[in-house]
Each structure stands twice: as C-alpha cells, then as structure tokens.
Amino acid sequence: MTLSLDDFDLKLLMEVQRDAHIPQNELGERVNLSTAAVNRRLRRMSDAGVIRNYAAIVAPEKVGYPLTIIATVEVESEQIDLLDSMKRTFAQCPEIQQCYYVAGEWDFVLILTVRNMEEYTALTRQLFFSNNNVKRFKTLVSMSSVKVGLGVPVAPEGV
Amino acid sequence: MTLSLDDFDLKLLMEVQRDAHIPQNELGERVNLSTAAVNRRLRRMSDAGVIRNYAAIVAPEKVGYPLTIIATVEVESEQIDLLDSMKRTFAQCPEIQQCYYVAGEWDFVLILTVRNMEEYTALTRQLFFSNNNVKRFKTLVSMSSVKVGLGVPVAPEGV
DNA sequence: CATGAAAGAAGCCGTAC
DNA sequence: GTACGGCTTCTTTCATG
C-alpha cells in the first residue's frame, strides 16, 4: 500500500531529509502549514514507513574510518539458501554500509567503510576468501566521496 | 584535527546513528550519563563535524522510486577541470544518491534511485551519452537492497 | 477528514555546583 | 561530571470549514 502524499508532504520530506532538526513551527512557515499539521503529517509518514527513521549522519573520516571501498562480488551458485546466507553475513558486517543484490555482470555490490587497507584485507579474507560461494570479487577504492547520501528526490511536481 | 572521542561518545554515536529521536535522558540511561552530559557531548560532536547532520531516512519505494541502480563510469581524460565538471554534474543530479571517484577498473561509481527504467535511460542519455568525457559505463540493477545505510561502526573497543 | 489555535506535556539547554 | 529551572519544542484537544 502506497500512502498518498500531497505537495505538503513532499515538501516536508524534502526538508527533513536535509535537516531533521528544524523545529516543526519553522517547517510550518516554510510549507505554509500550522505546527500541528506538520506534526500530524510527519507522524503519519513515520507510521506508514515513508520515513523509515531519523538518523545522525556521522563523518566516517572523523571517527577513524577514512577509507571507503566499493566491492563487487560474483557468486558460484545462486541457490536461494546460499544467497540468503551471504546476504545475512553482509548485512551483519558493521563495516558494510550498503549491500545490493544486483543483476548484471556481478551479483553483489558492497559499500564498505574501513580504518585502513589492512582492515579491508582482513575483511576480504573473512567475507570472500573463506566463503566457498564467492567465485571472484573486485575492489574499487574511493579516492573522493563526491556525494554521499540517501536522499530521495521528492520534489513536488515540476522542480 | 580529530576530536578525541571516548567510549561515552562512541556509544552515543552508535545510538543516534540508529535512532536520532531517542530523548537525551534515555540516551543518558543507556550510556550511564546525565541528560546534561549527553546534551553537551552531542553538541560538541555536531560542532566538530563528527555528526554531520540529522536526517530523515525516506523509503524510496514508498515515494515512487522503487529502482536502485549502480552505475560505473570510465572517463576519457582525467584532466582536472573535466573531472571537476563531472563531479559537479553528478553531485547536482538529485537521482544520484552517491558518487565515488575511485581507483581501479572504473573512475566513478554512482548509486541512483529512479522511478523506472525509462527514467534511468533518460538519465544515461543526459549524464553519459551527451558527455564527451565518458568513455564507457556499465549498469547494475539492484534486485534487492540487502542493507542500506551510512552507519559507521563506532563500537567502543572490543564489541 | 484535515485544519488552526491554544493548552498541556515533554524535551532541551543554560547556569550553578 | 551532576542537579536544577526556565525556555523551546512537541503533542493533544477541540472547535471549525
């Protein structure tokens, strides 16, 4: 079920995706709605799962994780239980920020954040080399995070 | 300059990365600190840029963006101004959630969120085909977002 | 059924210790 | 680091279009 969202909702989403600490009365001014209406709409979208959660976005390089790595993985077999097991392993690994199961030349794309190359090497051993279902993998080392976010382009019609 | 963070800070980061709407008094209970201390530490980390911002995380599929695409791009020339121009273009494109400039077989890795394949096709035309500096690109279509987040593994020593 | 105004509750944050 | 108190922000109620 897809909750119907009007332009007010979309504008609110746009705002809170960028900054979730704007007071609701100010949000109200920006979108021309009362504080109460803003509050109700945000709650409604949270309840409906449109807003999954509110999160503090941490700068990895400020907490000792200056390296971002993109890894692509090809599997040996696409047997469901083997895939599920890999997905669970990837999902549980704290250094893996994102994991996509993809169609195309590869089967998985991973985004990792690590302290240094040694840590990544250790992770490849743990995640890839010691997993019989990993046929091959490739590593791309990020030299610059040009853009990092999870923002969805929810602009009201015609922006 | 890297702000020194103790175990309290790391625990707080861990919590607020998952859920930034936990009241500070409850955060205090979880990490054994007073509300005021929690408040001061969070502010300190925000000011220092450790916490970049607070954001609402929106479920793309609930707002009409069910498709996640990973694109890799190879450039023709790595001339600085050409690269910068591409970075700017990618950063400004709202459908591009993430853009990494990488070393390895490719030069850029992009994560996009789109309404459907037609929209992606249009984007490739706009971003890749009409850009003379794009030598080739490859598309991986996500069939399942196994894990999506920007969380940094800031566990206090030994977790 | 969603809205705005206003009252009440909750959370934040400065001061003092 | 903790304790307190004023102030901001959030949330609920209620009357209205």
GROMACS .gro file of C-alpha atoms (C1' of nucleotides) in nm:
model
  352
    1MET     CA    1   0.000   0.000   0.000
    2THR     CA    2   0.133   0.336  -0.100
    3LEU     CA    3   0.021   0.622   0.118
    4SER     CA    4  -0.094   0.912  -0.090
    5LEU     CA    5   0.129   1.211  -0.044
    6ASP     CA    6   0.037   1.563  -0.144
    7ASP     CA    7   0.269   1.853  -0.215
    8PHE     CA    8   0.281   1.948   0.152
    9ASP     CA    9   0.408   1.603   0.239
   10LEU     CA   10   0.666   1.609  -0.037
   11LYS     CA   11   0.794   1.948   0.069
   12LEU     CA   12   0.818   1.829   0.427
   13LEU     CA   13   1.009   1.520   0.319
   14MET     CA   14   1.246   1.734   0.118
   15GLU     CA   15   1.316   1.948   0.423
   16VAL     CA   16   1.356   1.676   0.682
   17GLN     CA   17   1.576   1.468   0.457
   18ARG     CA   18   1.821   1.756   0.454
   19ASP     CA   19   1.781   1.853   0.817
   20ALA     CA   20   1.564   1.673   1.065
   21HIS     CA   21   1.633   1.924   1.340
   22ILE     CA   22   1.431   2.209   1.201
   23PRO     CA   23   1.156   2.288   1.454
   24GLN     CA   24   0.810   2.198   1.335
   25ASN     CA   25   0.688   2.556   1.363
   26GLU     CA   26   0.961   2.666   1.123
   27LEU     CA   27   0.877   2.377   0.891
   28GLY     CA   28   0.523   2.505   0.908
   29GLU     CA   29   0.629   2.850   0.795
   30ARG     CA   30   0.828   2.708   0.506
   31VAL     CA   31   0.546   2.498   0.370
   32ASN     CA   32   0.256   2.715   0.488
   33LEU     CA   33   0.104   2.487   0.745
   34SER     CA   34   0.045   2.507   1.118
   35THR     CA   35   0.276   2.335   1.363
   36ALA     CA   36   0.005   2.086   1.444
   37ALA     CA   37  -0.046   1.995   1.080
   38VAL     CA   38   0.327   1.947   1.031
   39ASN     CA   39   0.338   1.728   1.337
   40ARG     CA   40   0.046   1.515   1.220
   41ARG     CA   41   0.184   1.473   0.870
   42LEU     CA   42   0.532   1.376   0.988
   43ARG     CA   43   0.388   1.124   1.231
   44ARG     CA   44   0.162   0.984   0.964
   45MET     CA   45   0.457   0.935   0.730
   46SER     CA   46   0.664   0.776   1.003
   47ASP     CA   47   0.381   0.539   1.090
   48ALA     CA   48   0.334   0.450   0.725
   49GLY     CA   49   0.704   0.376   0.686
   50VAL     CA   50   0.757   0.654   0.435
   51ILE     CA   51   1.000   0.795   0.686
   52ARG     CA   52   1.194   0.490   0.793
   53ASN     CA   53   1.378   0.656   1.078
   54TYR     CA   54   1.573   0.958   1.188
   55ALA     CA   55   1.947   0.920   1.194
   56ALA     CA   56   2.255   1.113   1.285
   57ILE     CA   57   2.488   1.115   0.987
   58VAL     CA   58   2.842   1.063   1.106
   59ALA     CA   59   3.152   1.172   0.914
   60PRO     CA   60   3.349   0.848   0.879
   61GLU     CA   61   3.686   1.021   0.849
   62LYS     CA   62   3.632   1.196   1.183
   63VAL     CA   63   3.591   0.871   1.369
   64GLY     CA   64   3.879   0.678   1.222
   65TYR     CA   65   3.719   0.533   0.911
   66PRO     CA   66   3.875   0.737   0.631
   67LEU     CA   67   3.860   0.465   0.367
   68THR     CA   68   3.555   0.391   0.156
   69ILE     CA   69   3.568   0.081  -0.060
   70ILE     CA   70   3.330  -0.045  -0.324
   71ALA     CA   71   3.345  -0.419  -0.377
   72THR     CA   72   3.167  -0.623  -0.640
   73VAL     CA   73   3.114  -0.992  -0.587
   74GLU     CA   74   3.027  -1.278  -0.816
   75VAL     CA   75   2.888  -1.593  -0.662
   76GLU     CA   76   2.942  -1.953  -0.757
   77SER     CA   77   2.584  -2.066  -0.712
   78GLU     CA   78   2.262  -1.868  -0.691
   79GLN     CA   79   2.094  -2.130  -0.478
   80ILE     CA   80   1.847  -1.950  -0.255
   81ASP     CA   81   1.977  -2.064   0.081
   82LEU     CA   82   2.334  -1.988  -0.014
   83LEU     CA   83   2.234  -1.639  -0.128
   84ASP     CA   84   2.033  -1.580   0.186
   85SER     CA   85   2.323  -1.686   0.398
   86MET     CA   86   2.552  -1.443   0.217
   87LYS     CA   87   2.300  -1.163   0.247
   88ARG     CA   88   2.278  -1.220   0.617
   89THR     CA   89   2.653  -1.223   0.655
   90PHE     CA   90   2.688  -0.899   0.459
   91ALA     CA   91   2.402  -0.732   0.641
   92GLN     CA   92   2.553  -0.816   0.978
   93CYS     CA   93   2.901  -0.692   0.900
   94PRO     CA   94   2.924  -0.345   1.056
   95GLU     CA   95   3.185  -0.223   0.808
   96ILE     CA   96   2.943  -0.289   0.523
   97GLN     CA   97   2.725   0.019   0.496
   98GLN     CA   98   2.535  -0.096   0.193
   99CYS     CA   99   2.478  -0.420   0.012
  100TYR     CA  100   2.282  -0.455  -0.311
  101TYR     CA  101   2.197  -0.782  -0.478
  102VAL     CA  102   2.218  -0.694  -0.843
  103ALA     CA  103   2.158  -0.815  -1.195
  104GLY     CA  104   2.435  -0.764  -1.445
  105GLU     CA  105   2.799  -0.860  -1.454
  106TRP     CA  106   2.810  -0.902  -1.077
  107ASP     CA  107   2.583  -1.041  -0.808
  108PHE     CA  108   2.655  -0.814  -0.514
  109VAL     CA  109   2.773  -0.460  -0.477
  110LEU     CA  110   2.905  -0.362  -0.137
  111ILE     CA  111   2.997  -0.025   0.006
  112LEU     CA  112   3.236  -0.054   0.298
  113THR     CA  113   3.392   0.189   0.537
  114VAL     CA  114   3.721   0.081   0.695
  115ARG     CA  115   4.006   0.216   0.905
  116ASN     CA  116   4.276   0.123   0.656
  117MET     CA  117   4.374  -0.121   0.386
  118GLU     CA  118   4.485  -0.385   0.633
  119GLU     CA  119   4.140  -0.392   0.781
  120TYR     CA  120   3.990  -0.431   0.435
  121THR     CA  121   4.232  -0.712   0.353
  122ALA     CA  122   4.126  -0.888   0.670
  123LEU     CA  123   3.761  -0.840   0.575
  124THR     CA  124   3.814  -0.985   0.227
  125ARG     CA  125   3.962  -1.289   0.390
  126GLN     CA  126   3.669  -1.324   0.624
  127LEU     CA  127   3.393  -1.236   0.379
  128PHE     CA  128   3.519  -1.357   0.044
  129PHE     CA  129   3.815  -1.595   0.057
  130SER     CA  130   3.670  -1.806   0.331
  131ASN     CA  131   3.334  -1.829   0.157
  132ASN     CA  132   3.315  -2.111  -0.095
  133ASN     CA  133   3.028  -1.948  -0.277
  134VAL     CA  134   3.232  -1.642  -0.373
  135LYS     CA  135   3.365  -1.702  -0.722
  136ARG     CA  136   3.552  -1.373  -0.757
  137PHE     CA  137   3.537  -1.017  -0.637
  138LYS     CA  138   3.674  -0.684  -0.742
  139THR     CA  139   3.778  -0.387  -0.531
  140LEU     CA  140   3.739  -0.020  -0.613
  141VAL     CA  141   3.899   0.221  -0.368
  142SER     CA  142   3.730   0.554  -0.330
  143MET     CA  143   3.966   0.848  -0.366
  144SER     CA  144   3.692   1.100  -0.307
  145SER     CA  145   3.335   1.082  -0.185
  146VAL     CA  146   3.186   1.325  -0.429
  147LYS     CA  147   2.837   1.281  -0.292
  148VAL     CA  148   2.715   1.064  -0.008
  149GLY     CA  149   2.356   1.047   0.099
  150LEU     CA  150   2.034   0.851   0.096
  151GLY     CA  151   1.812   1.136  -0.013
  152VAL     CA  152   1.523   1.057  -0.241
  153PRO     CA  153   1.430   1.330  -0.492
  154VAL     CA  154   1.081   1.400  -0.366
  155ALA     CA  155   1.031   1.735  -0.530
  156PRO     CA  156   0.668   1.836  -0.581
  157GLU     CA  157   0.565   1.824  -0.947
  158GLY     CA  158   0.781   2.030  -1.174
  159VAL     CA  159   1.101   2.118  -0.990
  160MET     CA  160   4.209   1.781   1.362
  161THR     CA  161   4.040   1.475   1.500
  162LEU     CA  162   3.834   1.535   1.810
  163SER     CA  163   3.916   1.279   2.073
  164LEU     CA  164   3.619   1.059   2.146
  165ASP     CA  165   3.585   0.841   2.449
  166ASP     CA  166   3.366   0.535   2.494
  167PHE     CA  167   3.071   0.750   2.601
  168ASP     CA  168   3.090   0.943   2.276
  169LEU     CA  169   3.118   0.626   2.071
  170LYS     CA  170   2.820   0.470   2.243
  171LEU     CA  171   2.619   0.784   2.186
  172LEU     CA  172   2.715   0.788   1.819
  173MET     CA  173   2.613   0.426   1.788
  174GLU     CA  174   2.272   0.506   1.933
  175VAL     CA  175   2.196   0.824   1.742
  176GLN     CA  176   2.307   0.672   1.413
  177ARG     CA  177   2.033   0.416   1.455
  178ASP     CA  178   1.772   0.645   1.601
  179ALA     CA  179   1.817   1.016   1.647
  180HIS     CA  180   1.479   1.055   1.815
  181ILE     CA  181   1.569   0.890   2.141
  182PRO     CA  182   1.532   1.152   2.416
  183GLN     CA  183   1.859   1.258   2.570
  184ASN     CA  184   1.754   1.142   2.915
  185GLU     CA  185   1.703   0.790   2.778
  186LEU     CA  186   2.034   0.809   2.598
  187GLY     CA  187   2.179   0.903   2.932
  188GLU     CA  188   2.035   0.593   3.095
  189ARG     CA  189   2.172   0.370   2.820
  190VAL     CA  190   2.525   0.500   2.842
  191ASN     CA  191   2.523   0.594   3.212
  192LEU     CA  192   2.541   0.969   3.183
  193SER     CA  193   2.323   1.257   3.289
  194THR     CA  194   2.097   1.428   3.040
  195ALA     CA  195   2.312   1.739   3.051
  196ALA     CA  196   2.627   1.543   2.977
  197VAL     CA  197   2.460   1.373   2.682
  198ASN     CA  198   2.345   1.710   2.555
  199ARG     CA  199   2.689   1.862   2.580
  200ARG     CA  200   2.860   1.568   2.412
  201LEU     CA  201   2.617   1.557   2.123
  202ARG     CA  202   2.650   1.929   2.068
  203ARG     CA  203   3.027   1.904   2.086
  204MET     CA  204   3.027   1.632   1.821
  205SER     CA  205   2.791   1.828   1.599
  206ASP     CA  206   3.007   2.137   1.628
  207ALA     CA  207   3.319   1.937   1.550
  208GLY     CA  208   3.157   1.790   1.241
  209VAL     CA  209   3.170   1.436   1.375
  210ILE     CA  210   2.793   1.441   1.345
  211ARG     CA  211   2.742   1.597   1.005
  212ASN     CA  212   2.367   1.639   1.035
  213TYR     CA  213   2.044   1.474   1.134
  214ALA     CA  214   1.832   1.339   0.856
  215ALA     CA  215   1.504   1.165   0.799
  216ILE     CA  216   1.566   0.844   0.608
  217VAL     CA  217   1.296   0.801   0.347
  218ALA     CA  218   1.195   0.467   0.197
  219PRO     CA  219   1.242   0.523  -0.178
  220GLU     CA  220   0.986   0.262  -0.279
  221LYS     CA  221   0.717   0.438  -0.075
  222VAL     CA  222   0.757   0.761  -0.264
  223GLY     CA  223   0.770   0.627  -0.616
  224TYR     CA  224   1.139   0.547  -0.650
  225PRO     CA  225   1.145   0.167  -0.639
  226LEU     CA  226   1.450   0.121  -0.857
  227THR     CA  227   1.808   0.139  -0.732
  228ILE     CA  228   2.081   0.136  -0.992
  229ILE     CA  229   2.455   0.114  -0.954
  230ALA     CA  230   2.648   0.261  -1.245
  231THR     CA  231   3.020   0.252  -1.304
  232VAL     CA  232   3.179   0.505  -1.534
  233GLU     CA  233   3.511   0.523  -1.711
  234VAL     CA  234   3.629   0.860  -1.832
  235GLU     CA  235   3.820   0.952  -2.143
  236SER     CA  236   4.053   1.201  -1.981
  237GLU     CA  237   4.144   1.256  -1.618
  238GLN     CA  238   4.217   1.622  -1.673
  239ILE     CA  239   4.133   1.802  -1.351
  240ASP     CA  240   3.882   2.051  -1.485
  241LEU     CA  241   3.699   1.783  -1.679
  242LEU     CA  242   3.681   1.564  -1.370
  243ASP     CA  243   3.564   1.852  -1.155
  244SER     CA  244   3.295   1.934  -1.403
  245MET     CA  245   3.173   1.575  -1.397
  246LYS     CA  246   3.180   1.563  -1.020
  247ARG     CA  247   2.970   1.875  -1.006
  248THR     CA  248   2.721   1.737  -1.255
  249PHE     CA  249   2.689   1.412  -1.063
  250ALA     CA  250   2.663   1.587  -0.727
  251GLN     CA  251   2.385   1.810  -0.851
  252CYS     CA  252   2.174   1.533  -1.003
  253PRO     CA  253   1.904   1.459  -0.745
  254GLU     CA  254   1.861   1.099  -0.859
  255ILE     CA  255   2.224   1.031  -0.778
  256GLN     CA  256   2.237   0.948  -0.410
  257GLN     CA  257   2.604   0.870  -0.400
  258CYS     CA  258   2.904   0.930  -0.620
  259TYR     CA  259   3.251   0.798  -0.552
  260TYR     CA  260   3.559   0.882  -0.753
  261VAL     CA  261   3.754   0.558  -0.744
  262ALA     CA  262   4.078   0.391  -0.832
  263GLY     CA  263   4.057   0.059  -1.009
  264GLU     CA  264   3.891  -0.061  -1.323
  265TRP     CA  265   3.648   0.234  -1.320
  266ASP     CA  266   3.666   0.602  -1.240
  267PHE     CA  267   3.326   0.669  -1.088
  268VAL     CA  268   3.073   0.460  -0.903
  269LEU     CA  269   2.722   0.602  -0.881
  270ILE     CA  270   2.422   0.491  -0.679
  271LEU     CA  271   2.097   0.615  -0.827
  272THR     CA  272   1.736   0.596  -0.727
  273VAL     CA  273   1.483   0.622  -1.008
  274ARG     CA  274   1.113   0.580  -1.079
  275ASN     CA  275   1.158   0.326  -1.356
  276MET     CA  276   1.389   0.212  -1.631
  277GLU     CA  277   1.275   0.480  -1.871
  278GLU     CA  278   1.386   0.744  -1.628
  279TYR     CA  279   1.723   0.577  -1.596
  280THR     CA  280   1.757   0.556  -1.971
  281ALA     CA  281   1.687   0.926  -1.995
  282LEU     CA  282   1.946   0.992  -1.727
  283THR     CA  283   2.212   0.790  -1.906
  284ARG     CA  284   2.149   0.999  -2.213
  285GLN     CA  285   2.182   1.317  -2.015
  286LEU     CA  286   2.473   1.215  -1.792
  287PHE     CA  287   2.675   0.977  -2.004
  288PHE     CA  288   2.595   0.978  -2.374
  289SER     CA  289   2.592   1.354  -2.402
  290ASN     CA  290   2.919   1.384  -2.213
  291ASN     CA  291   3.223   1.353  -2.436
  292ASN     CA  292   3.444   1.264  -2.146
  293VAL     CA  293   3.253   0.945  -2.066
  294LYS     CA  294   3.433   0.662  -2.239
  295ARG     CA  295   3.200   0.383  -2.126
  296PHE     CA  296   2.971   0.294  -1.843
  297LYS     CA  297   2.812  -0.014  -1.700
  298THR     CA  298   2.478  -0.060  -1.530
  299LEU     CA  299   2.394  -0.291  -1.244
  300VAL     CA  300   2.029  -0.309  -1.147
  301SER     CA  301   1.957  -0.378  -0.785
  302MET     CA  302   1.711  -0.660  -0.730
  303SER     CA  303   1.722  -0.627  -0.356
  304SER     CA  304   1.862  -0.370  -0.117
  305VAL     CA  305   2.006  -0.610   0.134
  306LYS     CA  306   2.142  -0.332   0.351
  307VAL     CA  307   2.120   0.041   0.307
  308GLY     CA  308   2.270   0.288   0.546
  309LEU     CA  309   2.550   0.529   0.618
  310GLY     CA  310   2.629   0.396   0.962
  311VAL     CA  311   2.990   0.398   1.072
  312PRO     CA  312   3.092   0.111   1.302
  313VAL     CA  313   3.184   0.319   1.604
  314ALA     CA  314   3.173   0.042   1.860
  315PRO     CA  315   3.377   0.108   2.173
  316GLU     CA  316   3.684  -0.116   2.189
  317GLY     CA  317   3.605  -0.481   2.174
  318VAL     CA  318   3.248  -0.522   2.055
  319DC     C1'  319  -1.133   1.434   0.713
  320DA     C1'  320  -0.771   1.782   0.768
  321DT     C1'  321  -0.711   2.223   0.956
  322DG     C1'  322  -0.550   2.603   1.311
  323DA     C1'  323  -0.536   2.785   1.792
  324DA     C1'  324  -0.428   2.704   2.235
  325DA     C1'  325  -0.324   2.437   2.644
  326DG     C1'  326  -0.060   2.081   2.845
  327DA     C1'  327   0.342   1.759   2.837
  328DA     C1'  328   0.799   1.655   2.713
  329DG     C1'  329   1.244   1.755   2.597
  330DC     C1'  330   1.633   2.071   2.555
  331DC     C1'  331   1.985   2.358   2.735
  332DG     C1'  332   2.200   2.728   3.030
  333DT     C1'  333   2.352   2.820   3.496
  334DA     C1'  334   2.530   2.666   3.922
  335DC     C1'  335   2.766   2.346   4.181
  336DG     C1'  336   3.094   1.524   3.586
  337DT     C1'  337   2.564   1.618   3.825
  338DA     C1'  338   2.124   1.893   3.963
  339DC     C1'  339   1.800   2.225   3.889
  340DG     C1'  340   1.485   2.551   3.636
  341DG     C1'  341   1.344   2.832   3.257
  342DC     C1'  342   1.252   2.807   2.787
  343DT     C1'  343   1.172   2.579   2.345
  344DT     C1'  344   0.956   2.225   2.104
  345DC     C1'  345   0.625   1.875   2.062
  346DT     C1'  346   0.171   1.677   2.109
  347DT     C1'  347  -0.305   1.663   2.220
  348DT     C1'  348  -0.753   1.858   2.243
  349DC     C1'  349  -1.117   2.087   2.046
  350DA     C1'  350  -1.393   2.375   1.755
  351DT     C1'  351  -1.436   2.479   1.260
  352DG     C1'  352  -1.471   2.464   0.725
   0.00000   0.00000   0.00000
